XYZ file of C-alpha atoms in Angstrom:
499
model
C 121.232 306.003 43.534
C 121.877 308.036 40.129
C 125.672 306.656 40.446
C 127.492 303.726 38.966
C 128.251 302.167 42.401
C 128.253 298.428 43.982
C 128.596 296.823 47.428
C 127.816 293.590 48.983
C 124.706 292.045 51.004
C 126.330 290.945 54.260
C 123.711 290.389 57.007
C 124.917 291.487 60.820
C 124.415 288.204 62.332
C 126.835 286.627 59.619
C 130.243 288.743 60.678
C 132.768 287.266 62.807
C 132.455 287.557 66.865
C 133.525 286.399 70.013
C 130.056 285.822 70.927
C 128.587 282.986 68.697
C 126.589 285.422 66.206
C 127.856 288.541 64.482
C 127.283 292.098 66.081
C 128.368 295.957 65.793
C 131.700 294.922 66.937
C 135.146 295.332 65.875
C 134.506 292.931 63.157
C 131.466 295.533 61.685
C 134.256 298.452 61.629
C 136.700 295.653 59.978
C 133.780 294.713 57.185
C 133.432 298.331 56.356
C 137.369 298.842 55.853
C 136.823 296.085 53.515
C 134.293 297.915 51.431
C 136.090 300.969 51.416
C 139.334 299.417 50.443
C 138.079 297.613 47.289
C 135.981 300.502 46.106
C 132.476 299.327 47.267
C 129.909 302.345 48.276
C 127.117 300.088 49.712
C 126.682 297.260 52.615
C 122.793 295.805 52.151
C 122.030 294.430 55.353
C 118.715 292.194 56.439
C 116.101 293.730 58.966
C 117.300 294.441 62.498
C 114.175 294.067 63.999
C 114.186 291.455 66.931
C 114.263 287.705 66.686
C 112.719 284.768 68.488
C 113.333 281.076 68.445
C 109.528 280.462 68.028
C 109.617 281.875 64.802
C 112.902 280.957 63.108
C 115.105 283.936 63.540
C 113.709 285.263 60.890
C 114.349 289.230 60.594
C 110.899 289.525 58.506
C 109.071 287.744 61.356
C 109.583 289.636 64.700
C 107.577 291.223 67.623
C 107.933 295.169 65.891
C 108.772 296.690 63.575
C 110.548 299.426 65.163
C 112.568 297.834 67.926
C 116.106 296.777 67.398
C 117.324 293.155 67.921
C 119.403 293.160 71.432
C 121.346 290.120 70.354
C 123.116 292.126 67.997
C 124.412 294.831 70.621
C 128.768 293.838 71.122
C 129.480 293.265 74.430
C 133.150 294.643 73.542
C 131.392 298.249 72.885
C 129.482 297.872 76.177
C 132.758 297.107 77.941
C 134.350 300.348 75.973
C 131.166 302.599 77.078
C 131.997 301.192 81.002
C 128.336 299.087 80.680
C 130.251 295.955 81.704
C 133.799 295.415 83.735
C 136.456 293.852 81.312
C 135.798 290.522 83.176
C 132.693 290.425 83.035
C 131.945 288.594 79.696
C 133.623 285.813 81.575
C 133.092 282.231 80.689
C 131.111 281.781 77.643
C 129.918 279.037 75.745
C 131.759 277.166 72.882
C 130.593 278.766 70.353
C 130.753 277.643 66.376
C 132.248 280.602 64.454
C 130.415 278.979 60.393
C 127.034 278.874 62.373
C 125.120 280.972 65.052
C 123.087 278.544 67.323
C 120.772 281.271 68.355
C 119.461 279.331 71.777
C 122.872 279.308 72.801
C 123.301 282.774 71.736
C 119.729 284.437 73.035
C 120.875 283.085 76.422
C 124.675 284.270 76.472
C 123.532 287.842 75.684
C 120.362 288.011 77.934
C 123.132 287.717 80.647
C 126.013 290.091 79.623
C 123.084 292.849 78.958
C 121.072 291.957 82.432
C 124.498 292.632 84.045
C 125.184 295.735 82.216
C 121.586 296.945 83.679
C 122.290 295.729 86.907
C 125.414 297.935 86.636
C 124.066 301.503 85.172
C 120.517 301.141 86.442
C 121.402 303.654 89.064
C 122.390 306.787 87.175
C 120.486 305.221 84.221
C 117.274 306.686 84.830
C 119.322 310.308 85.104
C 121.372 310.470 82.146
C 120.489 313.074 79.784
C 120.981 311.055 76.783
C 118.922 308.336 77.577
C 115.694 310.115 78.317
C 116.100 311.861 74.949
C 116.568 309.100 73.427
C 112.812 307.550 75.389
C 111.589 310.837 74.538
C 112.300 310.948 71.194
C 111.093 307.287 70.499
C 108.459 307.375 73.042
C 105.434 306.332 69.610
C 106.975 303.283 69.512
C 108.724 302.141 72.935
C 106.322 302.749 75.602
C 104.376 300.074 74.151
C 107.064 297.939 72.399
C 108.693 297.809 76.823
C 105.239 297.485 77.769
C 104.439 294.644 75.632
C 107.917 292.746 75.536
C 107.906 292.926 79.417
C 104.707 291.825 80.254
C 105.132 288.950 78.131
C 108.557 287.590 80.199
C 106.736 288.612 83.004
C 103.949 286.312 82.491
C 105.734 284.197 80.480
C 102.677 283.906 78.178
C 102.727 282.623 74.396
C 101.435 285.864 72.047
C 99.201 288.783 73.898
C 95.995 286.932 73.080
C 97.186 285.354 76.366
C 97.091 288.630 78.167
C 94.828 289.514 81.236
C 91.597 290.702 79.502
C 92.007 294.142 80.508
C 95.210 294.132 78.730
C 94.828 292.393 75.955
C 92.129 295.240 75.116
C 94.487 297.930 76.362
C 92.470 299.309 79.119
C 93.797 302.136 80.313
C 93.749 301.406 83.945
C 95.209 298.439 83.122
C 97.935 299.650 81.274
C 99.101 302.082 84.156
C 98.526 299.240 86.654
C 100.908 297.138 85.127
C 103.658 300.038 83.744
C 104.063 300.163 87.799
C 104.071 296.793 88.486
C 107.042 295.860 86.297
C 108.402 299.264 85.610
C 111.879 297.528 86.367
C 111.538 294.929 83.860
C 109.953 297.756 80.856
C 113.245 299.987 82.253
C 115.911 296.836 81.286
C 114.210 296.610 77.518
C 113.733 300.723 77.458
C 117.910 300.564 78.031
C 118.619 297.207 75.739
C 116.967 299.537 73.012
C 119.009 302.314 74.029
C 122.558 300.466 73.819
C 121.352 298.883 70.060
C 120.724 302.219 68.744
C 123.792 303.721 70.387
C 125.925 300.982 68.594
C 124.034 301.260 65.665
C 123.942 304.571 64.577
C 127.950 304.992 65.928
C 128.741 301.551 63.393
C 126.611 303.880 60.785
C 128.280 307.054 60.760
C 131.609 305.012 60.706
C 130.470 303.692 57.538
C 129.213 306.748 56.398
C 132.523 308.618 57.112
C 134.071 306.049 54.783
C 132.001 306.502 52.020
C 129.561 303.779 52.452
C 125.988 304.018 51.878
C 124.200 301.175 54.138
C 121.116 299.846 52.464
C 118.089 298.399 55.132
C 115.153 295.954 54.671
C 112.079 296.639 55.935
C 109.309 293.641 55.756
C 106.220 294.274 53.852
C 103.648 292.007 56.906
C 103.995 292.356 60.599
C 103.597 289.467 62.663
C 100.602 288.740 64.516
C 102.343 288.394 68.175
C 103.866 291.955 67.934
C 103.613 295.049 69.924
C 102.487 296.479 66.366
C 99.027 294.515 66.144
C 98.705 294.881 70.066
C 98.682 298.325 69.804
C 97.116 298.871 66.695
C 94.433 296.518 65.968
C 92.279 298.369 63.927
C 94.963 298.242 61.126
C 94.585 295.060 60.433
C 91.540 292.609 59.547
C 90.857 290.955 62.659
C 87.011 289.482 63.685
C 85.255 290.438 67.436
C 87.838 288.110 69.425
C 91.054 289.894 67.812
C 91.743 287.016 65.938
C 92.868 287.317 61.782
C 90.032 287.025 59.615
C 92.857 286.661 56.766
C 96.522 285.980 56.313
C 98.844 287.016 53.990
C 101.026 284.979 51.730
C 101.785 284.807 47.674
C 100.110 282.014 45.027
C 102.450 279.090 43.889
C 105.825 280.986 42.503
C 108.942 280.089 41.732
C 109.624 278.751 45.703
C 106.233 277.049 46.060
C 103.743 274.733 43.928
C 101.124 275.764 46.450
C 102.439 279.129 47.073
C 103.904 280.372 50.387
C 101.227 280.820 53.360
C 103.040 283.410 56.005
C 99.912 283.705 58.436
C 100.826 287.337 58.770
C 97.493 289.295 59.427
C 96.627 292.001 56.503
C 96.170 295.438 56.642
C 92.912 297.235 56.417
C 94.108 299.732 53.985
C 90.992 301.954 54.204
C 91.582 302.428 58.089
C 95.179 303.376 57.529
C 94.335 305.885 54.247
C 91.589 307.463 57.053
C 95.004 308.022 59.550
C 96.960 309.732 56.919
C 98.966 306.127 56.535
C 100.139 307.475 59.787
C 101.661 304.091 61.057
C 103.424 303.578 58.138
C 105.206 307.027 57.912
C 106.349 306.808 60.958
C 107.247 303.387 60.651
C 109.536 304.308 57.296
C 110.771 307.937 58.913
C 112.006 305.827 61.706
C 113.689 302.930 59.339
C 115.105 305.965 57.170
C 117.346 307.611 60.542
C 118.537 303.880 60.308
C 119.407 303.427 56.976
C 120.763 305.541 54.232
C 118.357 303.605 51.676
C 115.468 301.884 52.345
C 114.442 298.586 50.107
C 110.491 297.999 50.497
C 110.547 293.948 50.810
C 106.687 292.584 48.769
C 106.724 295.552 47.037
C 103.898 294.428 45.480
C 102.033 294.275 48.244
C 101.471 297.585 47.769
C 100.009 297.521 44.558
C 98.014 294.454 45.487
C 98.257 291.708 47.544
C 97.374 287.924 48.363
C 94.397 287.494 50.926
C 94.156 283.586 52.374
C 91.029 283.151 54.733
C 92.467 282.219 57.662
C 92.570 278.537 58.666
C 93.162 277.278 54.824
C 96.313 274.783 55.129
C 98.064 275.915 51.874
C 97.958 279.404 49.956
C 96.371 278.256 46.871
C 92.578 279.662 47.801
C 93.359 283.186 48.263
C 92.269 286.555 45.967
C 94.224 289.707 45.029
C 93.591 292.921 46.906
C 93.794 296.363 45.935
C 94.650 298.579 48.456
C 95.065 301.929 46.718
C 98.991 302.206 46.148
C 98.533 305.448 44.524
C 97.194 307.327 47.702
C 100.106 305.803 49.313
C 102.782 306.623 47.333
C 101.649 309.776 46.804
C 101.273 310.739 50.664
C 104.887 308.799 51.174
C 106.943 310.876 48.585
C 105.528 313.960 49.197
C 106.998 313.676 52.871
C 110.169 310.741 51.346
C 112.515 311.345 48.372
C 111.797 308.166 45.878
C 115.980 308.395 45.818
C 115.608 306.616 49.103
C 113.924 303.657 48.064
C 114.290 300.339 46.179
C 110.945 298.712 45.029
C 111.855 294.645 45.676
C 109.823 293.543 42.167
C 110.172 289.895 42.206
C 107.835 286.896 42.314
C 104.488 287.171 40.016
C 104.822 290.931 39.110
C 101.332 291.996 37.247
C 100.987 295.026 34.404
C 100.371 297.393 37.365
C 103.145 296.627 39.802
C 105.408 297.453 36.608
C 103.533 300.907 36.424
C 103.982 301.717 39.717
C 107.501 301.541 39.761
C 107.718 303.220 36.553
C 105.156 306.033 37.486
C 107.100 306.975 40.848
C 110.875 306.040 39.188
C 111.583 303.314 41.595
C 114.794 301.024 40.828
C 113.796 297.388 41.179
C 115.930 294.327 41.504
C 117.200 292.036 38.744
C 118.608 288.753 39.787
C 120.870 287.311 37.707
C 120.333 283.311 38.806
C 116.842 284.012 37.196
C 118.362 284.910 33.897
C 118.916 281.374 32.580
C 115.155 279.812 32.482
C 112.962 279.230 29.963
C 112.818 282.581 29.015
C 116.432 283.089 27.953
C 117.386 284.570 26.364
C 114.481 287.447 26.767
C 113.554 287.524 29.950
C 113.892 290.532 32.347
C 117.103 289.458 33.826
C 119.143 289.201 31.144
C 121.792 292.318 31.538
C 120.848 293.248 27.776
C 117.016 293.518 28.992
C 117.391 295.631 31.501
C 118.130 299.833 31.944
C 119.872 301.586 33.966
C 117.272 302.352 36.701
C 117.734 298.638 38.814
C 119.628 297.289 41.264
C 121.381 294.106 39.963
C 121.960 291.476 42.358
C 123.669 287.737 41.315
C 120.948 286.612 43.769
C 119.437 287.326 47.343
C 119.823 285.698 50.674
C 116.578 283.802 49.362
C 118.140 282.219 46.278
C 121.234 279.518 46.727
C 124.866 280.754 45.909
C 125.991 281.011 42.713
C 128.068 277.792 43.181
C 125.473 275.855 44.887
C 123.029 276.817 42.036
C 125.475 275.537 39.647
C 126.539 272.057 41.392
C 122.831 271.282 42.652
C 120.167 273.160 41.075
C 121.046 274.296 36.895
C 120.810 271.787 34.884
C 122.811 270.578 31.136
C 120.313 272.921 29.623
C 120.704 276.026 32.350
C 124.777 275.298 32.150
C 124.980 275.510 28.159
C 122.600 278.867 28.172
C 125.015 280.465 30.723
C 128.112 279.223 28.499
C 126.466 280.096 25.203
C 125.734 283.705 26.658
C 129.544 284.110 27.535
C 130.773 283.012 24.610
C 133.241 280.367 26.012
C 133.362 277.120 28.195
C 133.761 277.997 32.408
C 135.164 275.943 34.901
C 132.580 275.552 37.738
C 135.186 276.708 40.797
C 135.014 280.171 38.765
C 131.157 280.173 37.822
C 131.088 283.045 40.687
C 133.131 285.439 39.291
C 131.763 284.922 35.897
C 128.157 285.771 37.307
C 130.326 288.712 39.024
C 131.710 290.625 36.151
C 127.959 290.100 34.531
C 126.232 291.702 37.200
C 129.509 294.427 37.389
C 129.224 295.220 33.524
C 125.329 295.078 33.204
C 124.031 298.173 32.354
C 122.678 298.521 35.804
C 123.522 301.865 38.520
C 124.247 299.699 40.981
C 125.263 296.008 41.757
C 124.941 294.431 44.772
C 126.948 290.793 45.616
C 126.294 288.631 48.502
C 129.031 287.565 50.181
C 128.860 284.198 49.738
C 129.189 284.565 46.018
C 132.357 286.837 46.747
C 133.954 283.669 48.434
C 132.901 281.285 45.886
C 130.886 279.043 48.509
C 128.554 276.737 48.454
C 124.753 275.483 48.844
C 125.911 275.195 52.881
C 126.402 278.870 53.033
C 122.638 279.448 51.359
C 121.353 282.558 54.156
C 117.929 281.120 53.806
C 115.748 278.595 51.950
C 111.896 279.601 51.990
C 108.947 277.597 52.695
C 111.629 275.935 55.249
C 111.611 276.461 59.319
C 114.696 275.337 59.885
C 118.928 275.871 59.297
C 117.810 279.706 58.017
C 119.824 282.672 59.050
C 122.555 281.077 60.448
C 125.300 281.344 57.949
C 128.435 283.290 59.459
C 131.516 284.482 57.563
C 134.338 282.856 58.925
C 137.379 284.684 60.697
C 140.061 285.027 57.576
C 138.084 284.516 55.168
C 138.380 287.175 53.289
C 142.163 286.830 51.744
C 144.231 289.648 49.930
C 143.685 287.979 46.432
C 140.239 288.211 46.985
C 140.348 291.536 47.766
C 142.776 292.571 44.858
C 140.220 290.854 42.534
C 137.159 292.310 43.943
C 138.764 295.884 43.619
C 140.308 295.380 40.446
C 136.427 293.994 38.793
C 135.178 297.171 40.545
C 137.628 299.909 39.285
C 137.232 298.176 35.676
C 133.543 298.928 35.443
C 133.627 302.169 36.943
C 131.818 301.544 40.064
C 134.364 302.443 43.105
C-alpha cells in the first residue's frame, strides 16, 4: 500500500440481488466495473465468515473463523455451473431490495443449496476438484462439517450441549458420529466448496481489473464455534469448558460502561508454546482470500481487556499483555507487513502506537472523529497525520456523514468543520466536502463507504454498536448509483492522483 490509491467499503450482503441479500452475483462483477471505471483500486469488504440469527448477523460474531458464509453463494452462478436447473430458484419470497431480512433469507438459500446437493451429490464425491479442495482445507473443515452438522443434527444450542463424548472430542466418538451423519457433514463440506468457488472466481475478476480487495478478520472468536470446540486449550476456560473471562473494551467513545462482547480470551502463553500455530494458519488462510488483510482490535494484540465472566457491564475488567512482540515477529517473518492494516481506534495506549510504528503498520484515521474537543489537534485532522494511514470518512461502525451531520454534530461540531474549510456548506453536500478531505489528506490511501458516496442518511448506518438489533442490513439499492455520481467520484479521484 506504498501507492496513492482509494476505493470504497461496500459489504457483500449490501449489493443488489434477486435473492433478498447481496451475493457474488452479477451485481458483484457490476460493483467492480464501477470501481474500475471511476479510478478506484480497492473494495474493503466486512468478514465473510458465517452468520446466525442468534447472534445478530454479525460477521465478527460467527461459528469459525475459517468457513465462508453460504448465504452469500448466487444461486445465478450455481445455475451457470449446472448446480441448479434454470427453474429451479422458482417461487421466492418478496423480498425488500433497502433491507435484507436475514430469516427470510437463511431459509430461501438453505433450499436452493439443499437442492443443488440433492442434484450433484452423485458425482460430487468423485470430482477431482472438490476433493482438492477438502484436501487442501482439510485443518479447518473436517471439524468446521463435523461441528456445524452435528449441531442441525441435534438441533442443540452451542456444543456445550453435545453428547459428553463429544463435547470432549473423544475420538471414538468423533468417528462414530462422522459415519452417522456423513451425509449431512458432505452437504456443508460442498456449501463450502461452492462459496469459495464463487469467491475466489468474483476475486480474480476484480483482480484482473485492477482492484485490490481489502478483508476483515475479527480480533475474538465466539464461544459457540468450531474454533473453541476444537481448540480449547487456546482459550481461558475453567474444568467444565466454560470462560473463566470475556473479552470486551472499557467505556469509549460507543459506551459509558464500555462494550462487554462475552467472547472467551486467548491464553497467549499456550498459543506462543504452538508456534501461534492457529493463528498463522488462520491469517495464511484469510490472506488466499484477500489481497490485504485489516487486523480488526488491533490492540488486542498489544494488550487487551479481561472481564471475569458473569460481570453485567465491562467496567471491572484489567489490561492484559500478551506478548505482541513474539507475535509479530513470528507473523512477519512468514507475512509481508505490506499485507496488513493495524485497525488503531478506540483507547490506543503509548505502546499500541509503538507497535505499529516498530513493524510500519498503516492505521486508520477517521475523519467524523476529527471535529471533537480536540480540534483542531487531534490525530484525525488531515494536517496531523502522514502518509503511512488509511483514511476513512468513517466505518460501518460510525453513522454516515449526513446522518452525523443532521443527528449527531452539534452548533459547535458544525462551525469547527466550516471554520476548517474556510467557507459556509450546505448540509445536502456535507458528504462530498468530507470526500475531497479524506481524497486530499496526505494519506496513501482513502477508503469511502458507500453510503457517504450516495449522500444517505442515519437509515443507511451498516451498524450501531452496543445494539442487537437493525445491524447489517443496509442494501444498496438497484440504480442507485447514477452517471453524475460516477463522473464526480472519478473526477475527485483523478484530481488527487489516486486512480
Amino acid at each position: 500500500m506504498n501507492e496513492r490509491k482509494s476505493g470504497i467499503l461496500l459489504h457483500i450482503t449490501s449489493l443488489p440481488s434477486k435473492f433478498g441479500i447481496g451475493d457474488f452475483g452479477p451485481a458483484a462483477r457490476e460493483f467492480i466495473d464501477f470501481l474500475s471505471r471511476t479510478g478506484q483500486r480497492y473494495w474493503q469488504v466486512l468478514p465473510l465468515n458465517p452468520t446466525e440469527l442468534i447472534y445478530g448477523n454479525s460477521p465478527y460474531s460467527g461459528p469459525s473463523s475459517f468457513a465462508g458464509n453460504p448465504i452469500l453463494i448466487s444461486p445465478e452462478l450455481m445455475i451457470d455451473k449446472g448446480y441448479l436447473s434454470f427453474e429451479e430458484p422458482g417461487e421466492k419470497p418478496r423480498f425488500e431490495n433497502n433491507r435484507v431480512h436475514y430469516e427470510s433469507v437463511y431459509k430461501h438459500k438453505s433450499l436452493l443449496l439443499k437442492k443443488a446437493f440433492h442434484n450433484v451429490r452423485d458425482r460430487m464425491e468423485l470430482d477431482p476438484d472438490f476433493k482438492k479442495f477438502c484436501t487442501r482445507n482439510e485443518f479447518w473443515l473436517e471439524d468446521y462439517s463435523l461441528y456445524s452438522s452435528v449441531k442441525t443434527n441435534l438441533k442443540c444450542g452451542t456444543w456445550k450441549d453435545f453428547p459428553e463424548d463429544l463435547k470432549n472430542r473423544d475420538r471414538n466418538a468423533l468417528d462414530k458420529w462422522r459415519e452417522k451423519i456423513a451425509s449431512e457433514i458432505l452437504y456443508t463440506q460442498f456449501t463450502q466448496y461452492v462459496f469459495f468457488e464463487q469467491w475466489y472466481s468474483l476475486k480474480s475478476y476484480a483482480n484482473e481489473r485492477g482492484i485490490e480487495i481489502i478483508g476483515d478478520i475479527p480480533y475474538y472468536i465466539n464461544y459457540d464455534s468450531s474454533d473453541v470446540w476444537t481448540n480449547p486449550g487456546m482459550f481461558k476456560l475453567d474444568d467444565e469448558k466454560n470462560p473463566k473471562f470475556v473479552a470486551g473494551v472499557p467505556p469509549d467513545y460507543f459506551s459509558e460502561t464500555g462494550q462487554l462482547w462475552g467472547n472467551p480470551v486467548y491464553d497467549w502463553k499456550k498459543l506462543k508454546e504452538t508456534g501461534y500455530e492457529w493463528w498463522i494458519k488462520r491469517i495464511g488462510h484469510n490472506l488466499s482470500m484477500f489481497d490485504i488483510l485489516r487486523l480488526d482490535h488491533f490492540r488486542g494484540f498489544v494488550s487487551y481487556w479481561e472481564v471475569r465472566a458473569g460481570e453485567k457491564t465491562a467496567l471491572n475488567g484489567k489490561w492484559v499483555d500478551p506478548g505482541a512482540e513474539d507475535f509479530f515477529d513470528t507473523l512477519f517473518n512468514r507475512y509481508d507487513t505490506s499485507n496488513f492494516i493495524a485497525e488503531d481506534l478506540g483507547y490506543i495506549t503509548p505502546d499500541v502506537k509503538e507497535i505499529i510504528r516498530r513493524y510500519g503498520l498503516p492505521g486508520m484515521k477517521i475523519l467524523l472523529f476529527a471535529f471533537g474537543e480536540d480540534f483542531p489537534y487531534g490525530d484525525y485532522l488531515p494536517e496531523n497525520f502522514g502518509e503511512n494511514c488509511v483514511v476513512y470518512t468513517g466505518t460501518h461502525d460510525n453513522n454516515t456523514v449526513t446522518g452525523w451531520w443532521n443527528t449527531e454534530a452539534g452548533n459547535v461540531e458544525k462551525e469547527r468543520f466550516r471554520k476548517y474549510i474556510d467557507r459556509e456548506i450546505e448540509g445536502r453536500e456535507i458528504h462530498w466536502e468530507f470526500i475531497r478531505l479524506a481524497m486530499e489528506s496526505p494519506a496513501r490511501t482513502a477508503i469511502i463507504p458507500m453510503q457517504d458516496v450516495l449522500g444517505l442518511g442515519a437509515g443507511a448506518r451498516m451498524n450501531k454498536p452496543s445494539t442487537s438489533r437493525g445491524n447489517w442490513e443496509w442494501r444498496l439499492k438497484p440504480g442507485y448509483i447514477t452517471p453524475e455520481i460516477k463522473s464526480r467520484l472519478k473526477e475527485i479521484t483523478e484530481i488527487n492522483r489516486r486512480d
